[in-house]
Short mmCIF file of C-alpha atoms in Angstrom, two decimals:
data_model
loop_
_atom_site.label_atom_id
_atom_site.label_comp_id
_atom_site.label_asym_id
_atom_site.label_seq_id
_atom_site.Cartn_x
_atom_site.Cartn_y
_atom_site.Cartn_z
CA UNK R 1 0.00 0.00 0.00
CA UNK R 2 2.87 2.41 0.77
CA UNK R 3 4.34 1.77 -2.66
CA UNK R 4 0.92 2.46 -4.22
CA UNK R 5 0.61 5.77 -2.35
CA UNK R 6 4.06 6.83 -3.52
CA UNK R 7 3.20 5.91 -7.11
CA UNK R 8 0.03 7.99 -6.88
CA UNK R 9 2.00 11.05 -5.77
CA UNK R 10 4.42 10.58 -8.67
CA UNK R 11 1.51 10.20 -11.10
CA UNK R 12 -0.14 13.45 -10.01
CA UNK R 13 3.16 15.32 -10.13
CA UNK R 14 3.82 14.00 -13.63
CA UNK R 15 0.32 15.06 -14.70
CA UNK R 16 0.91 18.58 -13.46
CA UNK R 17 4.25 18.76 -15.26
CA UNK R 18 3.49 16.84 -18.42
CA UNK R 19 0.23 18.65 -19.19
CA UNK R 20 2.05 21.92 -19.83
CA UNK R 21 4.38 21.09 -22.70
CA UNK R 22 4.35 24.72 -23.78
CA UNK R 23 6.31 25.66 -20.66
CA UNK R 24 10.06 25.40 -21.22
CA UNK R 25 10.98 24.05 -17.77
CA UNK R 26 9.58 23.28 -14.34
CA UNK R 27 10.66 26.65 -12.95
CA UNK R 28 8.07 28.35 -15.17
CA UNK R 29 5.25 26.37 -13.56
CA UNK R 30 3.50 28.37 -10.85
CA UNK R 31 2.39 26.95 -7.53
CA UNK R 32 -1.05 27.23 -5.92
CA UNK R 33 -1.13 26.24 -2.25
CA UNK R 34 -4.36 25.81 -0.29
CA UNK R 35 -5.08 25.03 3.35
CA UNK R 36 -8.78 24.46 4.02
CA UNK R 37 -10.08 23.81 7.53
CA UNK R 38 -13.77 23.09 8.06
CA UNK R 39 -15.53 22.67 11.37
CA UNK R 40 -18.82 20.77 11.32
CA UNK R 41 -21.16 22.19 13.95
CA UNK R 42 -23.97 19.69 13.40
CA UNK R 43 -25.83 17.95 10.63
CA UNK R 44 -26.44 21.20 8.72
CA UNK R 45 -24.04 23.95 9.85
CA UNK R 46 -20.30 24.24 9.25
CA UNK R 47 -17.63 26.94 9.52
CA UNK R 48 -14.52 27.17 7.35
CA UNK R 49 -11.31 29.14 7.01
CA UNK R 50 -8.97 29.00 4.01
CA UNK R 51 -5.62 30.71 3.38
CA UNK R 52 -3.97 30.46 -0.05
CA UNK R 53 -0.48 31.31 -1.31
CA UNK R 54 0.43 31.45 -5.01
CA UNK R 55 3.61 31.92 -7.00
CA UNK R 56 4.38 32.45 -10.70
CA UNK R 57 7.43 30.14 -10.70
CA UNK R 58 8.15 26.83 -8.98
CA UNK R 59 7.91 28.01 -5.35
CA UNK R 60 9.41 31.32 -6.36
CA UNK R 61 8.08 34.73 -7.41
CA UNK R 62 5.26 34.70 -4.87
CA UNK R 63 2.73 37.29 -5.99
CA UNK R 64 -0.61 36.54 -4.30
CA UNK R 65 -2.16 35.53 -1.01
CA UNK R 66 -5.66 35.40 0.39
CA UNK R 67 -7.40 34.54 3.63
CA UNK R 68 -11.11 33.95 3.85
CA UNK R 69 -13.74 32.32 6.00
CA UNK R 70 -17.45 31.77 6.23
CA UNK R 71 -20.35 29.53 7.07
CA UNK R 72 -22.15 26.76 5.17
CA UNK R 73 -25.70 25.53 5.67
CA UNK R 74 -26.93 22.26 4.15
CA UNK R 75 -30.42 22.75 2.73
CA UNK R 76 -30.79 19.03 2.20
CA UNK R 77 -28.93 15.98 0.97
CA UNK R 78 -27.96 17.57 -2.35
CA UNK R 79 -28.01 21.34 -1.73
CA UNK R 80 -25.98 23.75 0.38
CA UNK R 81 -25.63 27.52 0.83
CA UNK R 82 -22.38 29.29 1.71
CA UNK R 83 -21.56 32.88 2.56
CA UNK R 84 -18.11 34.25 3.27
CA UNK R 85 -15.73 37.19 3.41
CA UNK R 86 -12.03 37.47 2.63
CA UNK R 87 -8.94 39.58 1.97
CA UNK R 88 -7.11 39.15 -1.38
CA UNK R 89 -3.78 40.85 -2.23
CA UNK R 90 -1.95 40.71 -5.59
CA UNK R 91 1.62 41.95 -6.12
CA UNK R 92 3.74 42.79 -9.16
CA UNK R 93 5.46 40.07 -11.19
CA UNK R 94 9.21 39.59 -11.18
CA UNK R 95 9.94 38.55 -7.60
CA UNK R 96 8.48 37.76 -4.20
CA UNK R 97 5.73 40.20 -3.19
CA UNK R 98 7.08 43.05 -5.33
CA UNK R 99 5.47 46.40 -4.52
CA UNK R 100 3.53 48.45 -5.34
CA UNK R 101 0.64 46.04 -5.19
CA UNK R 102 -1.46 45.37 -8.27
CA UNK R 103 -4.62 44.94 -6.26
CA UNK R 104 -6.00 45.13 -2.72
CA UNK R 105 -9.38 43.50 -2.36
CA UNK R 106 -12.07 42.77 0.20
CA UNK R 107 -14.63 40.30 -1.08
CA UNK R 108 -17.95 38.91 0.12
CA UNK R 109 -19.98 36.25 -1.62
CA UNK R 110 -23.03 34.02 -1.55
CA UNK R 111 -23.02 30.65 -3.29
CA UNK R 112 -25.32 27.71 -3.96
CA UNK R 113 -23.97 24.19 -4.45
CA UNK R 114 -25.92 21.30 -5.93
CA UNK R 115 -24.78 17.66 -5.93
CA UNK R 116 -25.71 14.70 -8.09
CA UNK R 117 -24.56 11.08 -8.06
CA UNK R 118 -24.23 8.61 -10.92
CA UNK R 119 -23.02 5.30 -9.54
CA UNK R 120 -19.63 6.15 -7.98
CA UNK R 121 -19.27 9.55 -9.65
CA UNK R 122 -20.29 12.71 -7.81
CA UNK R 123 -21.13 15.85 -9.79
CA UNK R 124 -21.10 19.32 -8.28
CA UNK R 125 -22.63 22.52 -9.66
CA UNK R 126 -21.45 25.67 -7.86
CA UNK R 127 -23.00 29.10 -8.46
CA UNK R 128 -21.37 32.09 -6.76
CA UNK R 129 -22.17 35.83 -6.71
CA UNK R 130 -19.28 37.98 -5.45
CA UNK R 131 -19.11 41.57 -4.27
CA UNK R 132 -15.58 42.95 -4.72
CA UNK R 133 -14.12 46.10 -3.19
CA UNK R 134 -10.86 46.56 -5.14
CA UNK R 135 -8.60 49.58 -4.50
CA UNK R 136 -10.98 52.50 -5.20
CA UNK R 137 -13.53 50.49 -7.17
CA UNK R 138 -16.48 48.16 -6.60
CA UNK R 139 -17.23 45.24 -8.90
CA UNK R 140 -19.66 42.35 -9.08
CA UNK R 141 -18.62 38.95 -10.39
CA UNK R 142 -20.53 35.75 -11.12
CA UNK R 143 -18.96 32.30 -11.22
CA UNK R 144 -20.11 28.84 -12.26
CA UNK R 145 -18.04 25.72 -11.56
CA UNK R 146 -18.74 22.16 -12.69
CA UNK R 147 -16.78 19.56 -10.72
CA UNK R 148 -16.61 15.76 -10.80
CA UNK R 149 -15.09 13.37 -8.25
CA UNK R 150 -14.73 9.60 -8.65
CA UNK R 151 -13.16 7.19 -6.12
CA UNK R 152 -10.82 4.62 -7.66
CA UNK R 153 -10.39 1.85 -5.11
CA UNK R 154 -13.49 2.32 -2.97
CA UNK R 155 -17.20 2.63 -3.60
CA UNK R 156 -17.14 6.11 -2.04
CA UNK R 157 -14.75 8.71 -0.63
CA UNK R 158 -13.62 7.32 2.72
CA UNK R 159 -10.32 6.69 4.55
CA UNK R 160 -8.02 4.75 2.26
CA UNK R 161 -9.74 5.99 -0.92
CA UNK R 162 -7.87 7.39 -3.91
CA UNK R 163 -9.94 9.59 -6.18
CA UNK R 164 -9.66 11.59 -9.38
CA UNK R 165 -11.21 15.00 -9.87
CA UNK R 166 -11.81 17.40 -12.75
CA UNK R 167 -13.45 20.81 -12.79
CA UNK R 168 -13.95 23.85 -14.97
CA UNK R 169 -15.05 27.29 -13.78
CA UNK R 170 -16.29 30.30 -15.74
CA UNK R 171 -16.09 33.90 -14.46
CA UNK R 172 -18.38 36.72 -15.62
CA UNK R 173 -19.07 40.33 -14.64
CA UNK R 174 -21.90 42.80 -15.27
CA UNK R 175 -19.53 45.06 -17.26
CA UNK R 176 -18.25 44.69 -20.82
CA UNK R 177 -16.65 42.49 -22.02
CA UNK R 178 -18.49 40.40 -19.36
CA UNK R 179 -16.34 37.25 -19.69
CA UNK R 180 -13.33 37.46 -17.35
CA UNK R 181 -11.70 34.11 -16.78
CA UNK R 182 -11.70 30.34 -17.26
CA UNK R 183 -10.15 27.98 -14.72
CA UNK R 184 -9.53 24.27 -15.48
CA UNK R 185 -8.35 21.70 -12.92
CA UNK R 186 -7.28 18.06 -13.40
CA UNK R 187 -5.98 15.99 -10.52
CA UNK R 188 -6.86 13.72 -7.65
CA UNK R 189 -6.26 12.94 -4.03
CA UNK R 190 -6.18 10.51 -1.14
CA UNK R 191 -8.19 10.52 2.08
CA UNK R 192 -5.85 9.50 4.86
CA UNK R 193 -8.38 9.79 7.69
CA UNK R 194 -11.84 11.35 8.17
CA UNK R 195 -9.85 14.38 9.37
CA UNK R 196 -7.35 14.83 6.53
CA UNK R 197 -7.39 14.65 2.71
CA UNK R 198 -4.52 15.59 0.39
CA UNK R 199 -5.30 16.71 -3.16
CA UNK R 200 -2.90 17.60 -6.00
CA UNK R 201 -3.18 18.41 -9.68
CA UNK R 202 -2.66 20.78 -12.60
CA UNK R 203 -4.59 24.03 -12.90
CA UNK R 204 -4.74 26.25 -15.98
CA UNK R 205 -6.09 29.78 -15.66
CA UNK R 206 -6.94 31.88 -18.70
CA UNK R 207 -7.60 35.58 -18.14
CA UNK R 208 -9.27 37.99 -20.53
CA UNK R 209 -7.97 41.53 -20.03
CA UNK R 210 -8.07 41.70 -16.23
CA UNK R 211 -5.26 42.93 -14.00
CA UNK R 212 -5.89 41.43 -10.59
CA UNK R 213 -3.96 38.21 -11.26
CA UNK R 214 -2.01 36.42 -13.98
CA UNK R 215 -3.43 33.49 -15.93
CA UNK R 216 -1.09 30.57 -16.60
CA UNK R 217 -0.34 27.00 -15.47
CA UNK R 218 -0.03 26.02 -11.81
CA UNK R 219 0.75 22.97 -9.73
CA UNK R 220 -1.98 22.98 -7.10
CA UNK R 221 -1.77 21.22 -3.77
CA UNK R 222 -4.53 21.32 -1.16
CA UNK R 223 -4.47 20.22 2.47
CA UNK R 224 -8.10 19.64 3.46
CA UNK R 225 -9.03 19.21 7.13
CA UNK R 226 -12.56 18.44 8.37
CA UNK R 227 -13.12 18.74 12.11
CA UNK R 228 -16.28 17.85 14.00
CA UNK R 229 -17.73 19.74 16.94
CA UNK R 230 -19.84 16.69 17.60
CA UNK R 231 -20.15 13.33 15.86
CA UNK R 232 -22.50 13.64 12.89
CA UNK R 233 -23.04 11.79 9.62
CA UNK R 234 -22.02 14.03 6.73
CA UNK R 235 -21.12 13.38 3.10
CA UNK R 236 -17.39 13.89 2.62
CA UNK R 237 -16.88 16.31 -0.28
CA UNK R 238 -13.15 16.97 -0.84
CA UNK R 239 -13.08 20.59 -1.94
CA UNK R 240 -11.70 24.02 -1.28
CA UNK R 241 -13.54 27.31 -1.46
CA UNK R 242 -11.11 28.76 -4.06
#
């Protein structure tokens, strides 16, 4: 089993590297690091906090960080509502946190998530409306993400389960040219315990004439922790708020 786990890590790393043939070397691959901690308060309520740190080269040229948190309420087996608030800072390219900053942002949002199951495959539809206070401006943004998760060696996501995941997210605004961004993720993960899941993969971000971040290829790694205030039966949904 240890050998299988090691092979899985190598496979995901190779996927992240091999899927970006247009990049000349590994140093040009950015990194996207996520720590997500969720606290289940009962069968319906949960709190979360999530810091992120991103770089434009392989763990070099750090240009972006964010910290956010919020609350989630399960409407039923296949629906949930989330609201949150966060701080998002983007720096100049060319080094680690080069000033002056490109963007200072405070953001709030409300999102609806819907889940569907087809045999072992879980589908997620996520709709988010964001309110963004950026520098001296205010902007709205609307996002839709379609995500799939499939366990490989288990009937469901549980301790000891390897899984693959793929998602694509579209970003729109209420200002011309309306379309802002597309974000594609391919990867997978392993649930070590009910408390901890590790997920890795390749993320491509395409930006259309926006200046609050740079679109390119990233190696993404997520540490996902799920704590319980009291013992409850919940569906494990490996995910970050992003």
